[in-house]
Structures are given as structure tokens and as C-alpha cells.
mmCIF file of C-alpha atoms in Angstrom:
data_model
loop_
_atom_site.group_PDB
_atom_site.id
_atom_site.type_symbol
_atom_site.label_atom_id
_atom_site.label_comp_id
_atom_site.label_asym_id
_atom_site.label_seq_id
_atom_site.Cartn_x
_atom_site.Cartn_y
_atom_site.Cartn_z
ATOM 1 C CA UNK A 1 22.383 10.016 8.769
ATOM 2 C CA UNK A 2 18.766 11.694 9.451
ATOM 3 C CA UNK A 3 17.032 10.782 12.936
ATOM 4 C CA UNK A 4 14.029 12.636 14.029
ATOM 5 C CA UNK A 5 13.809 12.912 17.991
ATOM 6 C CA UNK A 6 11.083 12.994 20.809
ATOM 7 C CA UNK A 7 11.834 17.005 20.665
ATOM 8 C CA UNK A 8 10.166 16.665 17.639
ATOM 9 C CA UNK A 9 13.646 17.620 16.069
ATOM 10 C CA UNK A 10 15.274 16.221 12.994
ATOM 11 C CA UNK A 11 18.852 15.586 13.201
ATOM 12 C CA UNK A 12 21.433 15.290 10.827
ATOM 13 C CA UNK A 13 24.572 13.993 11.514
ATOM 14 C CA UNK A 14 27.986 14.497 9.706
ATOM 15 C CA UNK A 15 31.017 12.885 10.437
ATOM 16 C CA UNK A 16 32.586 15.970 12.087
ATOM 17 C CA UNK A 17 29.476 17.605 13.306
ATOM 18 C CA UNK A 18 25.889 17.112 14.223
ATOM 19 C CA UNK A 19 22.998 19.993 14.106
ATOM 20 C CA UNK A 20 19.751 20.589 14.336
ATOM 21 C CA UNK A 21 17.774 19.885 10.624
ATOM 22 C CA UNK A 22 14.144 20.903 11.280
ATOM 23 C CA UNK A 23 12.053 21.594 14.406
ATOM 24 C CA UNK A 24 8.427 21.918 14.087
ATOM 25 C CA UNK A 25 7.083 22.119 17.579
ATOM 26 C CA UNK A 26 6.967 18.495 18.035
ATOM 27 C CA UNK A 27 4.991 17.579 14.322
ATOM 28 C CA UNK A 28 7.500 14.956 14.387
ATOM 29 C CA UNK A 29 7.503 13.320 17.415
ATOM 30 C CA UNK A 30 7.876 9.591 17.165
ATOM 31 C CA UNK A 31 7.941 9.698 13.546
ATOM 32 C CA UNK A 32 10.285 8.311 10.952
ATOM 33 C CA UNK A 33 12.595 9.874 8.380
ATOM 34 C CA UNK A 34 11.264 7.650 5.567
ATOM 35 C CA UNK A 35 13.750 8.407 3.092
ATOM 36 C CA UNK A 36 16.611 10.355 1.980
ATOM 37 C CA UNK A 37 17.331 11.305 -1.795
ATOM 38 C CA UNK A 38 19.551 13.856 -3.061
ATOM 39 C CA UNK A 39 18.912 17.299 -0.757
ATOM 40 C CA UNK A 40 15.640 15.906 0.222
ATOM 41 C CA UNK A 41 14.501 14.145 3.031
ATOM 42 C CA UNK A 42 11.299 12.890 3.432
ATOM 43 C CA UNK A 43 9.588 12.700 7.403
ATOM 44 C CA UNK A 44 6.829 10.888 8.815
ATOM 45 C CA UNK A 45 4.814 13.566 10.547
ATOM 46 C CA UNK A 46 2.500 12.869 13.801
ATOM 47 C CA UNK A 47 -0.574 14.047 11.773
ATOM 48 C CA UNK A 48 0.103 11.207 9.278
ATOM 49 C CA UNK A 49 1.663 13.436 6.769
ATOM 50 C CA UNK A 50 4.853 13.396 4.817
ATOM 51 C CA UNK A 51 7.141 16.594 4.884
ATOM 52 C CA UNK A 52 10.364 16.915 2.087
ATOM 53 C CA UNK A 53 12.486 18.837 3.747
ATOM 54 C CA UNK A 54 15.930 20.365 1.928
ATOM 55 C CA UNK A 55 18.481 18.836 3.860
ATOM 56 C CA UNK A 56 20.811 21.711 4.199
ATOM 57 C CA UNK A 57 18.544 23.580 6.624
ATOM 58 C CA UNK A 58 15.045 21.574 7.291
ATOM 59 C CA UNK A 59 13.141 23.891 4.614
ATOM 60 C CA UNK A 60 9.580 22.457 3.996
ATOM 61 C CA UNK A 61 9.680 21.617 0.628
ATOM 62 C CA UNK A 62 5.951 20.358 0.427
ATOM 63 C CA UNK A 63 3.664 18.311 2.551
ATOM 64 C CA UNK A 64 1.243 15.282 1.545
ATOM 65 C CA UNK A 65 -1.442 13.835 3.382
ATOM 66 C CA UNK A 66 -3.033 10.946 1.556
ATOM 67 C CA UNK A 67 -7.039 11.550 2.220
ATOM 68 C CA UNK A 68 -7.074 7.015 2.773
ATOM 69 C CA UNK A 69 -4.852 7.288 5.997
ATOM 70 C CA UNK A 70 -0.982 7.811 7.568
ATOM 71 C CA UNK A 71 1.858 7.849 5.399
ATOM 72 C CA UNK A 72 3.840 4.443 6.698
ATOM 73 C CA UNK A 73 6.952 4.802 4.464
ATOM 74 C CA UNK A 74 8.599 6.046 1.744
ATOM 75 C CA UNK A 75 10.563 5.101 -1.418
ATOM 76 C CA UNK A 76 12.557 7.774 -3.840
ATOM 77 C CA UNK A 77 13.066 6.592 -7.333
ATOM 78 C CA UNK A 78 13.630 8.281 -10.437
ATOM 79 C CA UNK A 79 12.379 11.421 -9.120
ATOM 80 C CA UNK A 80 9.453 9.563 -8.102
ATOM 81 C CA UNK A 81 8.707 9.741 -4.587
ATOM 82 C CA UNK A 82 6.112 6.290 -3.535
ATOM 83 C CA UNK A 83 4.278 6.682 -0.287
ATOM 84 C CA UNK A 84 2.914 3.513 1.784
ATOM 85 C CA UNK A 85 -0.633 5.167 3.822
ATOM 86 C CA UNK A 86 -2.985 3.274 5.651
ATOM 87 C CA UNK A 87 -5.478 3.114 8.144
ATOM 88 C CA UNK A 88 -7.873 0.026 9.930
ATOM 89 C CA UNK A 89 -7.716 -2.076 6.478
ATOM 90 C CA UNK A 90 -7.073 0.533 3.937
ATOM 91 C CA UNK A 91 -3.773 0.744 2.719
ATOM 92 C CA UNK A 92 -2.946 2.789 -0.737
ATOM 93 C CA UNK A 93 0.125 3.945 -2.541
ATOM 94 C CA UNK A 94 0.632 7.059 -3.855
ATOM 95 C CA UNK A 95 3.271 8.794 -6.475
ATOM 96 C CA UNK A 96 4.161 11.850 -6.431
ATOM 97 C CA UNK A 97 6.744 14.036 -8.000
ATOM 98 C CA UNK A 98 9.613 14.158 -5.765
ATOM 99 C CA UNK A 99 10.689 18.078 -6.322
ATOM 100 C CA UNK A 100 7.339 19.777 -6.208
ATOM 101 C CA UNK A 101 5.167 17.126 -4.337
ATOM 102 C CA UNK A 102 2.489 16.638 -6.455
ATOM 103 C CA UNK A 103 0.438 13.570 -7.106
ATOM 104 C CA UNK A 104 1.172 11.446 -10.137
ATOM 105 C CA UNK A 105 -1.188 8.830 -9.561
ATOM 106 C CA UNK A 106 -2.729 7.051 -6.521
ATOM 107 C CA UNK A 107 -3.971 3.181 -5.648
ATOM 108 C CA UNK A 108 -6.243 1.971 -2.842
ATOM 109 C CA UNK A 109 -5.495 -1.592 -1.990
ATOM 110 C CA UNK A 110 -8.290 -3.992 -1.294
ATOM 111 C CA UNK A 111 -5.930 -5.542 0.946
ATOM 112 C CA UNK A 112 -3.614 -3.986 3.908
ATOM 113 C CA UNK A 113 -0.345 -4.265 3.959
ATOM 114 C CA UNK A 114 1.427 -5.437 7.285
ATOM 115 C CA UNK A 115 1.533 -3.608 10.390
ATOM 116 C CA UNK A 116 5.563 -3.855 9.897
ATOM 117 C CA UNK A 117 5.190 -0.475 7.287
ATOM 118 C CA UNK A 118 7.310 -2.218 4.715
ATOM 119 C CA UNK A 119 8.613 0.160 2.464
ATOM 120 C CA UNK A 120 7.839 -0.085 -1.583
ATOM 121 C CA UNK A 121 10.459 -1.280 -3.857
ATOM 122 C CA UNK A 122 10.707 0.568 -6.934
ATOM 123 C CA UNK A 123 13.117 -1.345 -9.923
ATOM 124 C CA UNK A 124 12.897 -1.840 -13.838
ATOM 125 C CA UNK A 125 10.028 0.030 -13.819
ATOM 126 C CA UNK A 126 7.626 -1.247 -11.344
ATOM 127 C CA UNK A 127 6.727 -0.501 -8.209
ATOM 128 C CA UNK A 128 6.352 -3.534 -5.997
ATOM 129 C CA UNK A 129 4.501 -3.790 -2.095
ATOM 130 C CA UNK A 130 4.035 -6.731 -0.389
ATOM 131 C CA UNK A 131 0.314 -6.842 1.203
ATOM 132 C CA UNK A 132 -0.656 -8.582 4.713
ATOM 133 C CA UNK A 133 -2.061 -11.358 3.193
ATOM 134 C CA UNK A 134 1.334 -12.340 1.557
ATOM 135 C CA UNK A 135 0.383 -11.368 -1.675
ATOM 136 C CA UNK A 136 2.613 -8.723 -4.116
ATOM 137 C CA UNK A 137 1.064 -6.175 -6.375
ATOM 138 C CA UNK A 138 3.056 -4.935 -9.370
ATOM 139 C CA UNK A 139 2.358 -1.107 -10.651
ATOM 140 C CA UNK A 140 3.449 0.168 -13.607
ATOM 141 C CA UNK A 141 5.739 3.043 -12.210
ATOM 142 C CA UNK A 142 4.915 5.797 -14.380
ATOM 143 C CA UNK A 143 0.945 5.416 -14.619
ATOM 144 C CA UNK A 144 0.243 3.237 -11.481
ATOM 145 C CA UNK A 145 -1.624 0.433 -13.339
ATOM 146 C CA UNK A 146 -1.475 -2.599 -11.317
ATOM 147 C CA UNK A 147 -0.217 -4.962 -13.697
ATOM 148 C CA UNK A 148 0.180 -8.116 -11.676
ATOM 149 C CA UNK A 149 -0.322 -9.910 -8.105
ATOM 150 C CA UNK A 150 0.960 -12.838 -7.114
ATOM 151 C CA UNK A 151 0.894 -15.109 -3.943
ATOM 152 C CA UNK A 152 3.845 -15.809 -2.049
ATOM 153 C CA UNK A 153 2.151 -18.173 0.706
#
């Protein structure tokens, strides 16, 4: 279990013990730990960033900051790692390798997708994110082509 703290602390807890992951000087305060895969995990950062730490000992691994807004969430797949930003109405996804961090392709949405951050499923091959206006876009995982949106309202 990964929690990041007001200390701006991540924690990781075991069942027989509980230390200190990653401390930053507060870059995580109030933010999430979007994921966990493997020895990664994968932080919401207060500068709208997301950090991969190792999970042994909090390691920065890489760091992305989509240039369309704040990271929201994040889904590991297939060493794929999909990341949810947005900001006002913007929203975009983004793929990016999950061991070295860098970007495998990258959509802006013409719609946002709700204020609950709702992370992106990724199965069979597509990636799948619901949008605020109840719709659901369909990627192609590997090349990011939107290959489908349907309505759900």
C-alpha cells in the first residue's frame, strides 16, 4: 500500500513494517499515488507532474509534465504507462513508456473529462476514458489513434 502525506512524504506500508518511500520537500503534498506496477510507483506531484519512483527506496525514475495541463491519474499496462491531464476544458491522454518515461504518443480531447479524475482503462488493446459529456473514446493502445466514441447518455 503507497499513500503520499501532507509532509509531502510517500509511504509505503508492509505488513510488518511501514517507512518512509520518498520525500521531496513537500512536491507531493495533497497529491495522489496514481498507480503502482511492478517496482514502480507513479505520484501525482503539486506542480501537476507525474514522478515513477522505484519502490524500494523513492528513486526518481523520470518525471512528465504534459505541456495541456495536471496529470489527474494514471493507468500501467503492458509497460505502457497512460496519463489522464487536464486543465479549464482541456483534457488529453498521454502514453508513455513505463521504464524510461518517454512519450509514445499523445491526444488532446475536444471534450473534458469529469472533475472525478477517472482513471483510463487499458484492455484488449485499447485504451478507453470516459469524457464529461458521457461520451467514451477508444485509442488504439500502441499508436493512440482514436478509433471510436460512443455515447452512453
Amino acid at each position: 500500500l503507497y499513500v503520499s502525506a501532507l509532509d509531502g512524504t510517500v509511504y509505503a506500508h508492509e505488513p510488518v513494517m511501514a517507512f518512509a518511500l520518498a520525500c521531496f520537500s513537500a512536491r507531493f503534498y495533497r497529491s495522489p499515488v496514481h498507480s503502482v506496477a511492478g517496482n514502480v510507483v507513479y505520484v501525482g506531484t503539486q506542480d501537476g507532474s507525474v514522478d515513477a519512483l522505484r519502490a524500494s527506496d523513492g528513486f526518481l525514475l523520470w518525471r512528465y509534465r504534459d505541456r495541456n495541463g495536471n496529470a489527474t491519474s494514471t493507468t500501467v499496462a503492458d509497460g505502457v504507462a497512460y496519463i489522464i491531464s487536464q486543465v479549464n476544458d482541456t483534457a488529453s491522454i498521454a502514453a508513455l513508456s513505463a521504464n524510461a518515461g518517454t512519450l509514445l504518443w499523445h491526444y488532446t480531447s475536444p471534450v473534458p473529462i469529469p472533475s472525478t479524475q477517472l482513471s483510463p482503462i487499458a484492455t484488449n488493446g485499447l485504451v478507453l476514458i470516459a469524457l464529461q459529456d458521457g461520451s467514451v473514446d477508444a485509442f488504439h493502445a500502441r499508436n493512440g489513434v482514436l478509433l471510436w466514441r460512443i455515447a452512453t447518455q
